[in-house]
Each structure stands twice: as C-alpha cells, then as structure tokens.
Amino acid sequence: MPREKPSVSREDYLKAVWSAIQEGQAPVSARLAEELGVTPPAVTAALKRMSRDGYLRFSRDGRIGLTAKGRQTAEHLVLRHRLAEKLLTEVIGLDWTAAHEEAERLEHAISHRVETLLLERFGRESSCPHGVPLFGGLQALRQRGVVALSEAAIGDEVEVTRVWEKDQKFLEFADGLHLRPGARLRVRAREYDQTMTLAVQGRPRRVIHLGLPATSRIWVRRLSR
C-alpha cells in the first residue's frame, strides 16, 4: 500500500489525469494512487468530489476524462510547472535532472503576475528543460512528427527532443550518456530483444546500447535516413 502524502491538492489530481492522457495511457485509480502516493480509497473519494464539482467525467466503462473546466485548470498548472523548471535551470542554475521535483513544489506559488513575467522572459514558443513545449504538450510534439526512440529504424539519424522527466534517476542516467534535448544519434543496430546500438554524434567513438525501457522514454525527431 502506498504511503499517503499529508495533502494532495485537486490540482495535483487534475495534472496527473492530464499527464496520463497526454502519455496515451488510460487514467485509472490504481495508477493515480501510485503516482500521487495516496491510497486507492483516497483517490476514489477525490475523483468523486472533482466529478461533482465539474472537473472530471466518467464514461460508462469507468474511464476518467477531463471536462473543459478540468482541462483548462490542468493545462494552466502544467504551464506554471514548466515555467518553474525554466526559472530553476536557466536563471538559478539548478541541474535539469532535478528540476521536475523542485518545480512540483514551486508551481503552486507562482502568481498570475509572475507567470506573465516568466512568459515574457522565456517566450511562449520555448520548451521546458526536458523538451516539452510550454503550450501544447506532447500533442504538439506528435504533430511535429516526434516519436519514441524505440520507433526509429536502423540507419536513422535523429535528434533528441524530449526526455521523460518524472524519474530523476532516469534523467541522471540519460545525462550521463549525454542524451539531452538537442543530442544527435544514429541508429546502428537493433537486436531481437529491442536493444538498440546508437552512435552519439559529435562524440568520437561514442557508441551506446539502450534497452526498450530507456528508448521508450526518449523522444526524437528524424533528421535523415
């Protein structure tokens, strides 16, 4: 049973549901309980309250969806989270691998005035340190043809666009291999078990091997084949 947090706000639930939808996963109570660190009964009670308040809706098969009101609230909080990440990394100098967890605490304290100033500073077309656009999220990346590295073919030259940010240990692993947004790779081989052999461009004799758990968490855009 997960260890329950002292307090999980409505915004945290909405953001978790929104993130699951963005990742192409069905938001279900068990997954939300694990991500938020609360018990399943607590999740069920919270979801019922938010449905009653007009933030969520449930389909006949029990799937959880966001209403227009819920989506707007979630997207606004996600924007503040990404602005907090940029403030922490580009102004304060925090390492990008630690920005997500710190921004989880800071996002709730950003006022409308500070949000406006941060948008003016960073620009509406910019992205968070992990490669997700401030506006549009993962859907915007998909529309640009960005795919998981696991989908790249042998011979493809690709540029890392986004690295999954919710696991700091994974970010540190990726950082140690220089797999940050902007890094360029060439796919040399793919084994039967989906392990990929990759050449890191700009780093002489730098060849790495990544399994599916890693290549599915790194998003890329194809440059050539």
Short mmCIF file of C-alpha atoms in Angstrom, two decimals:
data_model
loop_
_atom_site.label_atom_id
_atom_site.label_comp_id
_atom_site.label_asym_id
_atom_site.label_seq_id
_atom_site.Cartn_x
_atom_site.Cartn_y
_atom_site.Cartn_z
CA MET A 1 0.00 0.00 0.00
CA PRO A 2 1.45 3.41 -0.96
CA ARG A 3 2.47 5.78 1.78
CA GLU A 4 -0.02 8.61 1.66
CA LYS A 5 1.14 12.21 1.37
CA PRO A 6 -0.04 14.67 4.03
CA SER A 7 -2.02 16.61 1.42
CA VAL A 8 -2.69 16.15 -2.27
CA SER A 9 -4.49 19.05 -3.89
CA ARG A 10 -7.21 18.96 -6.50
CA GLU A 11 -4.69 20.46 -8.92
CA ASP A 12 -2.32 17.54 -8.36
CA TYR A 13 -5.06 15.08 -9.28
CA LEU A 14 -6.03 17.05 -12.36
CA LYS A 15 -2.44 17.29 -13.51
CA ALA A 16 -1.95 13.54 -13.01
CA VAL A 17 -5.06 12.76 -15.09
CA TRP A 18 -3.98 15.24 -17.78
CA SER A 19 -0.46 13.75 -17.89
CA ALA A 20 -1.78 10.21 -18.26
CA ILE A 21 -3.98 11.28 -21.17
CA GLN A 22 -1.02 13.08 -22.79
CA GLU A 23 1.11 9.95 -22.48
CA GLY A 24 -1.61 7.90 -24.18
CA GLN A 25 -2.47 5.97 -21.03
CA ALA A 26 -5.94 5.47 -19.58
CA PRO A 27 -6.16 7.33 -16.25
CA VAL A 28 -7.24 4.73 -13.70
CA SER A 29 -7.47 4.94 -9.93
CA ALA A 30 -4.66 2.44 -9.28
CA ARG A 31 -2.19 4.33 -11.49
CA LEU A 32 -3.15 7.67 -9.95
CA ALA A 33 -2.74 6.27 -6.44
CA GLU A 34 0.77 5.05 -7.27
CA GLU A 35 1.85 8.30 -8.93
CA LEU A 36 0.46 10.56 -6.21
CA GLY A 37 1.47 8.36 -3.29
CA VAL A 38 -2.03 8.00 -1.83
CA THR A 39 -4.35 5.09 -1.10
CA PRO A 40 -6.90 3.89 -3.69
CA PRO A 41 -9.86 4.85 -1.42
CA ALA A 42 -8.46 8.39 -1.16
CA VAL A 43 -8.22 8.59 -4.96
CA THR A 44 -11.79 7.34 -5.39
CA ALA A 45 -13.13 9.92 -2.93
CA ALA A 46 -11.16 12.75 -4.56
CA LEU A 47 -12.28 11.81 -8.06
CA LYS A 48 -15.91 11.74 -6.96
CA ARG A 49 -15.58 15.24 -5.49
CA MET A 50 -13.98 16.58 -8.65
CA SER A 51 -16.66 14.98 -10.81
CA ARG A 52 -19.31 16.61 -8.66
CA ASP A 53 -17.51 19.96 -8.99
CA GLY A 54 -17.40 19.71 -12.78
CA TYR A 55 -13.70 18.95 -13.35
CA LEU A 56 -13.96 15.29 -14.34
CA ARG A 57 -16.36 12.99 -16.13
CA PHE A 58 -16.68 9.22 -16.16
CA SER A 59 -17.65 7.16 -19.19
CA ARG A 60 -19.91 4.11 -18.92
CA ASP A 61 -16.89 1.81 -18.83
CA GLY A 62 -15.39 3.77 -15.92
CA ARG A 63 -12.76 5.72 -17.84
CA ILE A 64 -11.77 9.07 -16.39
CA GLY A 65 -11.84 12.17 -18.59
CA LEU A 66 -11.41 15.89 -18.11
CA THR A 67 -14.20 18.37 -18.70
CA ALA A 68 -13.34 21.66 -20.41
CA LYS A 69 -13.09 23.23 -16.96
CA GLY A 70 -10.80 20.46 -15.73
CA ARG A 71 -8.59 20.55 -18.82
CA GLN A 72 -8.18 24.32 -18.59
CA THR A 73 -7.20 24.11 -14.93
CA ALA A 74 -4.75 21.25 -15.54
CA GLU A 75 -3.09 22.93 -18.53
CA HIS A 76 -2.66 26.14 -16.56
CA LEU A 77 -0.93 24.31 -13.71
CA VAL A 78 1.28 22.38 -16.15
CA LEU A 79 2.30 25.69 -17.76
CA ARG A 80 3.34 27.04 -14.36
CA HIS A 81 5.25 23.84 -13.69
CA ARG A 82 7.24 24.21 -16.91
CA LEU A 83 7.88 27.88 -16.23
CA ALA A 84 9.13 26.93 -12.77
CA GLU A 85 11.50 24.39 -14.35
CA LYS A 86 12.89 27.04 -16.70
CA LEU A 87 13.29 29.52 -13.86
CA LEU A 88 15.16 26.94 -11.81
CA THR A 89 17.50 25.83 -14.60
CA GLU A 90 18.01 28.95 -16.73
CA VAL A 91 18.06 31.60 -14.00
CA ILE A 92 19.02 29.88 -10.75
CA GLY A 93 21.26 27.27 -12.36
CA LEU A 94 19.70 24.08 -10.99
CA ASP A 95 20.68 20.93 -12.87
CA TRP A 96 18.00 19.84 -15.36
CA THR A 97 17.82 16.39 -13.80
CA ALA A 98 16.49 17.86 -10.53
CA ALA A 99 14.17 20.50 -12.00
CA HIS A 100 10.99 18.42 -12.17
CA GLU A 101 10.85 17.53 -8.49
CA GLU A 102 11.70 21.07 -7.38
CA ALA A 103 9.11 22.54 -9.74
CA GLU A 104 6.44 20.27 -8.23
CA ARG A 105 6.78 22.35 -5.05
CA LEU A 106 7.28 25.73 -6.68
CA GLU A 107 4.46 25.64 -9.26
CA HIS A 108 1.71 26.28 -6.69
CA ALA A 109 3.38 29.51 -5.54
CA ILE A 110 3.60 31.19 -8.96
CA SER A 111 1.15 34.08 -9.16
CA HIS A 112 -0.52 35.38 -12.32
CA ARG A 113 1.83 38.36 -12.30
CA VAL A 114 4.96 36.20 -12.05
CA GLU A 115 3.60 33.83 -14.70
CA THR A 116 3.19 36.75 -17.11
CA LEU A 117 6.73 37.97 -16.45
CA LEU A 118 8.20 34.49 -16.91
CA LEU A 119 6.38 34.07 -20.22
CA GLU A 120 7.76 37.41 -21.38
CA ARG A 121 11.27 36.34 -20.39
CA PHE A 122 11.28 32.84 -21.86
CA GLY A 123 8.88 33.23 -24.79
CA ARG A 124 5.68 31.36 -25.49
CA GLU A 125 7.34 29.16 -28.14
CA SER A 126 10.00 27.78 -25.82
CA SER A 127 10.15 24.37 -24.12
CA CYS A 128 10.88 23.07 -20.65
CA PRO A 129 14.38 21.69 -19.88
CA HIS A 130 13.16 18.19 -20.75
CA GLY A 131 11.93 19.24 -24.20
CA VAL A 132 8.16 19.62 -23.80
CA PRO A 133 6.71 22.84 -25.31
CA LEU A 134 5.22 25.32 -22.84
CA PHE A 135 1.98 25.14 -24.80
CA GLY A 136 0.53 22.07 -26.50
CA GLY A 137 2.43 19.45 -24.53
CA LEU A 138 3.13 16.06 -26.02
CA GLN A 139 0.37 16.50 -28.58
CA ALA A 140 2.33 19.38 -30.08
CA LEU A 141 5.41 17.16 -30.33
CA ARG A 142 3.44 14.39 -32.03
CA GLN A 143 2.11 16.89 -34.56
CA ARG A 144 5.72 17.74 -35.40
CA GLY A 145 6.46 14.09 -36.12
CA VAL A 146 8.32 13.41 -32.88
CA VAL A 147 8.31 9.70 -31.91
CA ALA A 148 9.84 7.48 -29.26
CA LEU A 149 13.43 6.49 -29.99
CA SER A 150 12.24 2.88 -29.86
CA GLU A 151 10.35 3.54 -33.12
CA ALA A 152 13.42 4.71 -35.05
CA ALA A 153 14.78 2.41 -37.77
CA ILE A 154 18.31 1.20 -38.41
CA GLY A 155 20.16 3.94 -40.29
CA ASP A 156 18.03 6.79 -38.96
CA GLU A 157 19.79 9.91 -37.78
CA VAL A 158 17.71 11.52 -35.06
CA GLU A 159 17.76 14.44 -32.64
CA VAL A 160 16.65 14.01 -29.04
CA THR A 161 13.63 16.22 -28.48
CA ARG A 162 12.22 15.12 -25.14
CA VAL A 163 13.41 13.04 -22.20
CA TRP A 164 10.83 11.62 -19.75
CA GLU A 165 11.09 13.79 -16.67
CA LYS A 166 9.26 12.03 -13.84
CA ASP A 167 12.13 9.78 -12.75
CA GLN A 168 15.21 11.67 -11.58
CA LYS A 169 17.36 8.55 -11.64
CA PHE A 170 16.47 8.02 -15.29
CA LEU A 171 17.32 11.66 -16.06
CA GLU A 172 20.69 11.23 -14.35
CA PHE A 173 21.25 8.05 -16.38
CA ALA A 174 20.40 9.85 -19.63
CA ASP A 175 22.52 12.84 -18.67
CA GLY A 176 25.50 10.57 -18.05
CA LEU A 177 25.17 9.35 -21.65
CA HIS A 178 24.78 12.93 -22.96
CA LEU A 179 21.20 12.18 -24.02
CA ARG A 180 19.73 15.63 -23.51
CA PRO A 181 17.37 17.54 -25.82
CA GLY A 182 19.43 18.54 -28.83
CA ALA A 183 21.71 15.49 -28.82
CA ARG A 184 22.03 13.73 -32.19
CA LEU A 185 22.19 9.98 -32.63
CA ARG A 186 22.45 7.46 -35.43
CA VAL A 187 20.76 4.09 -35.09
CA ARG A 188 23.31 1.41 -35.93
CA ALA A 189 21.53 -1.79 -34.95
CA ARG A 190 18.51 -3.26 -33.20
CA GLU A 191 18.65 -6.64 -31.50
CA TYR A 192 15.88 -9.21 -31.17
CA ASP A 193 15.15 -8.02 -27.62
CA GLN A 194 14.77 -4.40 -28.93
CA THR A 195 18.13 -3.29 -27.53
CA MET A 196 19.44 -0.53 -29.82
CA THR A 197 23.03 0.32 -30.70
CA LEU A 198 23.42 4.07 -31.11
CA ALA A 199 26.26 6.35 -32.17
CA VAL A 200 26.25 9.69 -30.34
CA GLN A 201 27.11 12.35 -32.92
CA GLY A 202 29.84 14.83 -32.05
CA ARG A 203 31.46 12.43 -29.58
CA PRO A 204 34.22 10.39 -31.29
CA ARG A 205 33.93 6.64 -30.84
CA ARG A 206 30.91 7.10 -28.55
CA VAL A 207 28.63 4.10 -29.06
CA ILE A 208 25.96 3.19 -26.53
CA HIS A 209 23.44 0.37 -26.11
CA LEU A 210 19.94 1.08 -24.79
CA GLY A 211 17.09 -1.29 -23.98
CA LEU A 212 13.40 -0.67 -24.52
CA PRO A 213 12.79 0.78 -21.01
CA ALA A 214 15.13 3.64 -21.96
CA THR A 215 14.37 4.07 -25.68
CA SER A 216 10.64 4.32 -24.95
CA ARG A 217 11.31 7.27 -22.61
CA ILE A 218 13.37 9.29 -25.08
CA TRP A 219 11.56 11.10 -27.89
CA VAL A 220 13.28 12.07 -31.12
CA ARG A 221 12.71 13.68 -34.49
CA ARG A 222 14.14 12.07 -37.59
CA LEU A 223 16.78 14.10 -39.43
CA SER A 224 17.70 11.69 -42.23
CA ARG A 225 17.96 8.05 -43.13
#
